[in-house]
Amino acid sequence: MTENRDTGFDTAALEAGRLLFAKECEFVAGVAAEAQLPPARLPEIAVLGRSNVGKSSLLNALTGRRALARVSITPGRTQQLNFFELDRRLVLVDMPGYGYNAAGKAKAAAWTRLIDRYLAGRATLKRVLLLIDARHGTKPVDHEWMKRLDKAAQSYQIVLTKIDKVPASDRDSAIAEIATAVSRHPAAHPVLLATSAETGEGVAELCATLAELAAP
Ligand code: GTP
Ligand code: MG
């Protein structure tokens, strides 16, 4: 596992990412049931992770919009699969969080089913970004989802969030610990990106990574 400080994104890749994510990003669909899924046309990136980990905030940071995806202090803000289309080249999917959810057990169970079906059956899904709070590391529920993705042979990449909240002195050990925990999952991408929606750290690298997966 390598983190963004060592991955050596070249200038051209960073520029391609910057250009793509400077383009118009439009809300396409809010999906609460499988039957409502929009047609699968473009490469898709889905953002998955525990409630409150910072999925919606990271999408806002990527697209440079403060309120593209709804954010809140209360876990359970995102209540459906929200599809955003970027420059007719890439679709970004914000999803409800798993784990503890203030929206209630019944709703959380329904979302889990919907996310499961979506992840298993979406031919255009290029990569899942699985977000982990850099302060808290991986929890059993994260490993459950990683196992599901391993089993489905779905490519996924770990993205650490809220790295601004980790004191500089703890940073290396926090990242190393998470990298070790993830390394036993065969389908996980080897590059681990540390990000902050607050300071923008790691966001350009993530844009570059995603631009490589976009349609030409
Ligand atoms: P659900 O939709 O409920 O699953 O949550 P989510 O994963 O979309 O999290 P959301 O983006 O709503 O953020 C949750 C809280 O974390 C908000 O108060 C954000 O402001 C805060 N937050 C998100 N990312 C960061 C970050 O990089 N740094 C800091 N300091 N706070 C963050
Ligand atoms: Mg959200």
Coordinates of C-alpha atoms and ligand atoms in Angstrom, one line a residue:
M1 CA 0.0 0.0 0.0
T2 CA 1.2 3.5 -0.8
E3 CA -0.3 6.8 0.2
N4 CA -0.6 9.9 -1.9
R5 CA 2.6 11.4 -0.8
D6 CA 4.6 8.6 -2.4
T7 CA 2.5 7.7 -5.5
G8 CA 4.1 10.2 -7.7
F9 CA 1.0 11.5 -9.7
D10 CA 2.5 13.2 -12.7
T11 CA 1.6 16.7 -13.8
A12 CA -0.3 15.5 -16.8
A13 CA -2.5 13.2 -14.7
L14 CA -3.2 15.9 -12.2
E15 CA -4.0 18.3 -14.9
A16 CA -6.4 15.8 -16.6
G17 CA -8.1 15.4 -13.2
R18 CA -8.3 19.2 -12.6
L19 CA -9.8 19.7 -16.1
L20 CA -12.5 17.0 -15.7
F21 CA -13.6 18.1 -12.3
A22 CA -13.8 21.7 -13.3
K23 CA -16.6 20.7 -15.7
E24 CA -20.3 21.0 -15.0
C25 CA -21.6 18.3 -12.6
E26 CA -25.3 17.7 -12.7
F27 CA -27.7 15.8 -10.5
V28 CA -29.2 13.0 -12.6
A29 CA -31.3 10.9 -10.3
G30 CA -32.1 10.1 -6.7
V31 CA -32.8 6.4 -6.3
A32 CA -34.7 4.8 -3.5
A33 CA -35.5 1.5 -5.2
E34 CA -33.7 -0.7 -7.7
A35 CA -36.4 0.0 -10.4
Q36 CA -35.5 3.7 -10.4
L37 CA -31.8 3.2 -11.4
P38 CA -30.9 5.4 -14.3
P39 CA -29.7 3.6 -17.5
A40 CA -26.1 2.4 -17.2
R41 CA -24.3 4.4 -19.9
L42 CA -21.2 6.0 -18.5
P43 CA -18.4 4.7 -16.3
E44 CA -19.5 5.0 -12.7
I45 CA -17.8 5.6 -9.4
A46 CA -19.7 4.8 -6.2
V47 CA -18.8 6.3 -2.8
L48 CA -19.4 3.9 0.1
G49 CA -18.7 4.0 3.8
R50 CA -20.0 4.3 7.3
S51 CA -22.5 6.9 8.2
N52 CA -20.9 10.3 8.8
V53 CA -17.5 9.2 7.3
G54 CA -17.6 12.2 4.9
K55 CA -18.9 10.7 1.6
S56 CA -21.1 13.7 0.6
S57 CA -18.4 16.2 1.8
L58 CA -15.8 14.4 -0.3
L59 CA -18.0 14.6 -3.4
N60 CA -18.5 18.3 -2.8
A61 CA -14.7 18.8 -2.5
L62 CA -14.0 16.8 -5.7
T63 CA -16.5 18.8 -7.7
G64 CA -15.6 22.1 -6.0
R65 CA -19.2 22.7 -5.0
R66 CA -20.2 23.4 -1.5
A67 CA -23.7 21.9 -1.7
L68 CA -23.8 19.4 -4.6
A69 CA -24.4 16.6 -2.1
R70 CA -26.1 17.2 1.2
V71 CA -24.0 17.1 4.3
S72 CA -24.9 17.1 7.9
I73 CA -23.7 16.6 11.4
T74 CA -26.3 13.8 12.0
P75 CA -25.4 10.4 10.5
G76 CA -28.1 9.5 8.0
R77 CA -28.2 12.5 5.9
T78 CA -28.0 10.9 2.5
Q79 CA -31.1 8.8 2.2
Q80 CA -31.0 7.5 -1.4
L81 CA -28.4 6.7 -4.1
N82 CA -27.7 10.1 -5.7
F83 CA -26.3 10.1 -9.2
F84 CA -24.3 13.0 -10.5
E85 CA -23.0 13.2 -14.1
L86 CA -19.7 15.0 -14.8
D87 CA -19.1 16.3 -18.3
R88 CA -20.9 13.3 -19.9
R89 CA -17.8 11.3 -19.1
L90 CA -18.2 10.0 -15.6
V91 CA -21.1 9.3 -13.1
L92 CA -20.5 9.8 -9.4
V93 CA -22.8 8.0 -7.0
D94 CA -23.3 9.2 -3.4
M95 CA -24.8 6.6 -1.2
P96 CA -26.4 6.4 2.3
G97 CA -24.0 5.3 5.0
Y98 CA -23.9 1.9 6.6
G99 CA -23.4 1.1 10.3
Y100 CA -25.2 3.2 12.9
N101 CA -27.8 5.3 11.2
A102 CA -30.1 7.9 12.9
A103 CA -32.6 7.3 10.1
G104 CA -33.6 4.1 11.8
K105 CA -33.1 0.3 11.4
A106 CA -35.8 -0.3 8.8
K107 CA -34.6 2.3 6.5
A108 CA -30.9 1.3 7.0
A109 CA -31.8 -2.3 6.1
A110 CA -33.6 -1.2 3.0
W111 CA -30.6 0.9 1.9
T112 CA -28.2 -2.0 2.6
R113 CA -30.3 -4.2 0.3
L114 CA -30.4 -1.5 -2.4
I115 CA -26.7 -0.8 -2.2
D116 CA -26.0 -4.6 -2.3
R117 CA -28.1 -5.0 -5.5
Y118 CA -26.5 -2.0 -7.1
L119 CA -23.0 -3.1 -6.4
A120 CA -23.7 -6.7 -7.6
G121 CA -25.4 -5.8 -10.8
R122 CA -24.0 -2.6 -12.2
A123 CA -22.0 -3.3 -15.4
T124 CA -20.7 0.2 -15.7
L125 CA -19.4 0.5 -12.1
K126 CA -15.7 1.0 -12.5
R127 CA -14.6 1.5 -9.0
V128 CA -16.0 1.8 -5.5
L129 CA -14.4 4.3 -3.2
L130 CA -14.6 2.9 0.3
L131 CA -14.2 5.7 2.8
I132 CA -12.5 5.2 6.2
D133 CA -12.3 7.9 8.8
A134 CA -8.6 8.4 9.3
R135 CA -9.1 9.0 13.1
H136 CA -11.0 5.8 13.7
G137 CA -9.6 3.3 11.3
T138 CA -11.4 0.2 9.9
K139 CA -14.3 -1.2 11.9
P140 CA -15.8 -4.7 11.6
V141 CA -18.6 -3.4 9.5
D142 CA -16.1 -1.9 7.0
H143 CA -14.5 -5.4 6.7
E144 CA -17.9 -6.9 6.1
W145 CA -18.4 -4.6 3.1
M146 CA -14.8 -5.2 1.9
K147 CA -15.6 -9.0 2.0
R148 CA -18.7 -8.4 -0.1
L149 CA -16.7 -6.5 -2.6
D150 CA -13.9 -9.1 -2.6
K151 CA -16.6 -11.8 -3.2
A152 CA -18.2 -9.8 -6.1
A153 CA -14.7 -9.2 -7.5
Q154 CA -15.6 -5.5 -7.6
S155 CA -12.6 -3.2 -7.8
Y156 CA -12.5 -0.8 -4.8
Q157 CA -10.1 1.7 -3.4
I158 CA -9.8 2.9 0.2
V159 CA -9.9 6.6 0.7
L160 CA -9.2 8.0 4.2
T161 CA -11.3 11.0 5.2
K162 CA -10.8 13.8 7.7
I163 CA -7.0 13.5 7.7
D164 CA -7.0 17.1 8.9
K165 CA -8.2 15.9 12.2
V166 CA -5.3 13.5 12.7
P167 CA -2.3 15.2 14.6
A168 CA 0.8 15.2 12.4
S169 CA 2.7 13.1 14.9
D170 CA 0.1 10.3 14.6
R171 CA -0.4 10.5 10.9
D172 CA 2.1 7.9 9.6
S173 CA 1.1 5.2 12.2
A174 CA -2.6 5.8 11.6
I175 CA -2.2 5.4 7.9
A176 CA 0.1 2.3 8.2
E177 CA -2.4 0.6 10.6
I178 CA -5.2 1.1 8.1
A179 CA -3.1 -0.1 5.2
T180 CA -2.2 -3.3 7.1
A181 CA -5.9 -3.9 7.9
V182 CA -6.9 -3.5 4.3
S183 CA -4.0 -5.5 2.8
R184 CA -5.7 -8.8 3.5
H185 CA -8.5 -8.0 1.1
P186 CA -7.6 -9.2 -2.4
A187 CA -9.9 -6.8 -4.4
A188 CA -8.7 -3.6 -2.7
H189 CA -6.7 -1.3 -4.9
P190 CA -3.1 -0.9 -3.7
V191 CA -3.1 2.9 -3.5
L192 CA -4.5 4.3 -0.3
L193 CA -5.4 8.0 -0.6
A194 CA -5.6 10.3 2.4
T195 CA -8.0 13.2 2.0
S196 CA -9.6 16.1 3.7
A197 CA -12.7 17.8 2.5
E198 CA -11.8 20.6 4.9
T199 CA -8.3 21.5 3.6
G200 CA -8.5 19.9 0.2
E201 CA -5.5 17.6 0.9
G202 CA -5.5 14.5 -1.5
V203 CA -8.4 15.9 -3.5
A204 CA -6.3 16.6 -6.7
E205 CA -4.8 13.1 -6.5
L206 CA -8.3 11.6 -6.3
C207 CA -9.5 13.7 -9.2
A208 CA -6.5 12.4 -11.2
T209 CA -7.2 8.8 -10.2
L210 CA -10.9 9.1 -11.3
A211 CA -10.1 10.9 -14.5
E212 CA -8.3 7.8 -15.6
L213 CA -11.5 5.8 -15.3
A214 CA -13.7 8.4 -17.2
A215 CA -14.9 7.9 -20.7
P216 CA -12.7 9.6 -23.3
Ligands
GTP1 P1 -24.2 10.1 5.6 O1 -24.7 10.6 4.3 O2 -25.1 10.4 6.8 O3 -23.8 8.7 5.6 O4 -22.8 10.9 5.9 P2 -21.6 11.2 5.0 O5 -20.7 10.1 5.0 O6 -22.1 11.7 3.6 O7 -20.9 12.4 5.8 P3 -21.0 14.0 5.5 O8 -20.3 14.4 4.3 O9 -22.4 14.4 5.7 O10 -20.1 14.6 6.7 C1 -20.4 14.3 8.1 C2 -19.7 15.3 8.9 O11 -18.3 15.2 8.8 C3 -20.0 16.7 8.6 O12 -20.2 17.5 9.8 C4 -18.8 17.2 7.8 O13 -18.6 18.6 7.9 C5 -17.7 16.5 8.5 N1 -16.6 16.2 7.5 C6 -16.6 15.6 6.4 N2 -15.4 15.5 5.8 C7 -14.6 16.1 6.6 C8 -13.1 16.4 6.6 O14 -12.4 16.1 5.6 N3 -12.6 17.1 7.6 C9 -13.4 17.5 8.7 N4 -12.8 18.1 9.7 N5 -14.7 17.3 8.8 C10 -15.3 16.6 7.7
MG2 MG -23.9 11.7 2.8

